[in-house]
XYZ file of C-alpha atoms in Angstrom:
193
model
C 100.231 128.436 124.453
C 103.431 130.240 123.427
C 105.302 126.926 123.378
C 102.712 125.399 120.824
C 103.253 128.439 118.546
C 107.008 128.088 118.692
C 106.653 124.405 117.629
C 104.176 125.089 114.815
C 106.484 127.437 112.885
C 109.273 124.726 112.286
C 106.610 122.079 111.588
C 104.990 124.197 108.840
C 108.296 125.225 107.300
C 109.553 121.634 107.271
C 106.264 120.454 105.674
C 106.442 123.156 102.982
C 110.117 122.329 102.341
C 109.412 118.611 102.001
C 106.366 119.323 99.731
C 108.547 121.331 97.355
C 111.378 118.809 97.434
C 109.317 115.617 97.203
C 106.314 116.946 95.301
C 107.957 119.199 92.774
C 111.732 119.106 92.430
C 112.241 115.347 92.663
C 109.433 114.391 90.127
C 110.616 117.105 87.692
C 114.328 115.933 88.036
C 113.477 112.237 87.576
C 111.134 113.018 84.534
C 113.790 115.277 82.962
C 116.514 112.563 83.409
C 114.217 109.796 81.964
C 113.270 111.974 78.982
C 116.974 112.702 78.343
C 118.339 109.193 78.807
C 115.508 107.103 77.276
C 112.584 109.143 75.969
C 110.837 106.200 74.167
C 110.678 104.224 77.332
C 109.720 107.216 79.498
C 106.791 107.865 77.180
C 105.490 104.265 77.434
C 107.373 102.350 74.813
C 104.765 103.335 72.203
C 104.686 101.644 68.825
C 103.720 103.688 65.743
C 102.537 102.682 62.208
C 103.896 104.084 59.120
C 101.700 107.220 59.353
C 103.039 107.942 62.888
C 99.732 106.906 64.571
C 100.127 105.094 67.945
C 98.969 101.497 67.482
C 100.039 100.097 70.901
C 102.839 99.698 73.402
C 105.627 97.159 73.582
C 104.704 96.726 77.223
C 100.881 95.919 76.965
C 99.522 92.949 75.118
C 96.888 93.177 72.459
C 94.254 90.782 71.218
C 94.802 89.206 67.817
C 92.103 86.803 66.662
C 92.602 86.530 62.901
C 93.999 83.220 61.674
C 96.651 85.120 59.759
C 98.338 86.593 62.885
C 100.137 85.339 65.924
C 97.994 85.151 69.006
C 99.112 86.297 72.398
C 98.241 85.212 75.920
C 94.657 85.327 76.978
C 93.757 88.205 79.279
C 91.004 88.218 81.826
C 91.011 92.037 81.661
C 90.999 92.274 77.904
C 94.573 93.763 77.881
C 93.162 96.983 79.376
C 96.082 98.934 80.760
C 93.880 101.061 82.985
C 93.722 98.202 85.405
C 96.517 95.662 85.807
C 95.927 92.419 87.549
C 93.870 89.232 87.234
C 92.089 87.050 89.656
C 94.313 85.090 92.043
C 92.541 81.768 91.466
C 94.108 78.614 92.675
C 94.357 75.837 89.982
C 91.398 74.010 91.673
C 89.182 77.047 91.363
C 85.987 76.257 89.213
C 86.195 79.599 87.367
C 89.891 78.953 86.596
C 89.162 75.489 85.358
C 86.310 76.736 83.160
C 88.460 79.589 81.673
C 91.286 77.122 80.927
C 88.949 74.623 79.373
C 87.460 77.412 77.258
C 90.939 78.332 76.064
C 91.670 74.752 75.178
C 88.411 74.475 73.246
C 89.192 77.814 71.403
C 92.621 76.527 70.503
C 91.198 73.166 69.167
C 88.705 75.166 67.023
C 91.309 77.534 65.541
C 94.244 75.058 65.305
C 92.796 71.515 64.649
C 96.104 70.293 63.209
C 98.109 70.956 66.410
C 97.357 68.557 69.340
C 96.664 70.361 72.613
C 99.508 68.368 74.183
C 101.988 70.370 72.103
C 100.624 73.809 73.151
C 102.746 75.734 75.648
C 100.890 76.808 78.793
C 101.435 80.479 78.081
C 98.816 80.311 75.278
C 96.197 78.811 77.522
C 96.727 80.803 80.742
C 96.585 84.412 81.868
C 99.701 86.210 83.045
C 99.785 87.668 86.542
C 99.113 91.213 85.298
C 96.810 90.222 82.394
C 98.806 92.477 80.204
C 101.762 90.441 79.131
C 102.772 91.283 75.541
C 105.086 88.314 75.147
C 104.772 84.651 74.499
C 107.440 82.027 74.535
C 109.108 81.079 71.255
C 107.430 77.704 71.530
C 104.054 79.365 71.724
C 104.889 81.227 68.492
C 106.146 78.124 66.631
C 102.942 76.064 67.267
C 101.049 78.769 65.492
C 103.138 78.653 62.294
C 101.090 75.980 60.466
C 97.812 77.837 60.923
C 99.383 81.166 59.801
C 101.090 79.490 56.848
C 97.749 78.016 55.746
C 95.867 81.290 56.172
C 98.361 83.481 54.428
C 100.302 81.257 51.952
C 103.621 82.321 53.573
C 106.150 79.462 53.734
C 106.576 77.986 57.168
C 110.191 78.407 57.111
C 109.816 82.208 56.496
C 107.534 82.375 59.474
C 109.970 80.420 61.662
C 112.826 82.758 60.651
C 110.588 85.760 61.614
C 110.102 84.250 65.033
C 113.906 83.694 65.432
C 114.508 87.317 64.565
C 112.060 88.427 67.236
C 113.117 86.010 69.949
C 114.736 87.606 73.044
C 116.713 85.749 75.476
C 116.867 85.984 79.257
C 117.762 89.370 80.750
C 121.501 89.467 81.479
C 121.469 85.759 80.489
C 119.932 84.870 83.828
C 116.540 86.382 84.543
C 113.207 85.617 83.060
C 112.456 83.360 80.074
C 112.910 83.529 76.328
C 110.163 85.550 74.844
C 108.705 87.080 71.687
C 106.774 90.338 71.531
C 103.574 89.460 69.726
C 102.771 93.069 68.546
C 106.246 93.462 66.995
C 106.121 89.986 65.566
C 102.655 90.698 63.917
C 103.861 94.095 62.567
C 106.732 92.358 60.636
C 104.288 89.561 59.587
C 101.931 92.295 58.220
C 104.882 93.591 56.058
C 105.267 90.152 54.598
C 101.533 90.058 53.752
C 101.664 93.386 51.823
């Protein structure tokens, strides 16, 4: 019995020590460093309007359905950041086929002048997280004609806007070229005003 009590003391002290280090000191230190080095990213990369109201995040996609704006990727979770992820359907899955065919029909309805063969896959498919805020530059360019007709903005102006928002691969190696749809639409909104 005495041996058990002598073991329990160090176990309790070590547990308390690790709780303080791992549960308090480490999280506070990491949060403090993040807030000092990159406060915007540490706070969620939030995007604000001219009145300083939060309108979104650079990291989470939003749904744009008006013909006068660029549309992002489809999302099976409605771009709800509370739950990331989408179904892990195989290409042969019936639900996946239906969702893709529905996306194609939606594209044809909203963009009758652009053949489906010219549409990049990222406009017709979900990203792995269902939250991707980016599209490929090609996916932005195929929307230019529709937006130009809806807004009266010259197509060359819209193409230049896409070029300004296009980001290359990380470190020139990783990922794909991309355009943040929210940032692109915010600058498009400025052209409309």
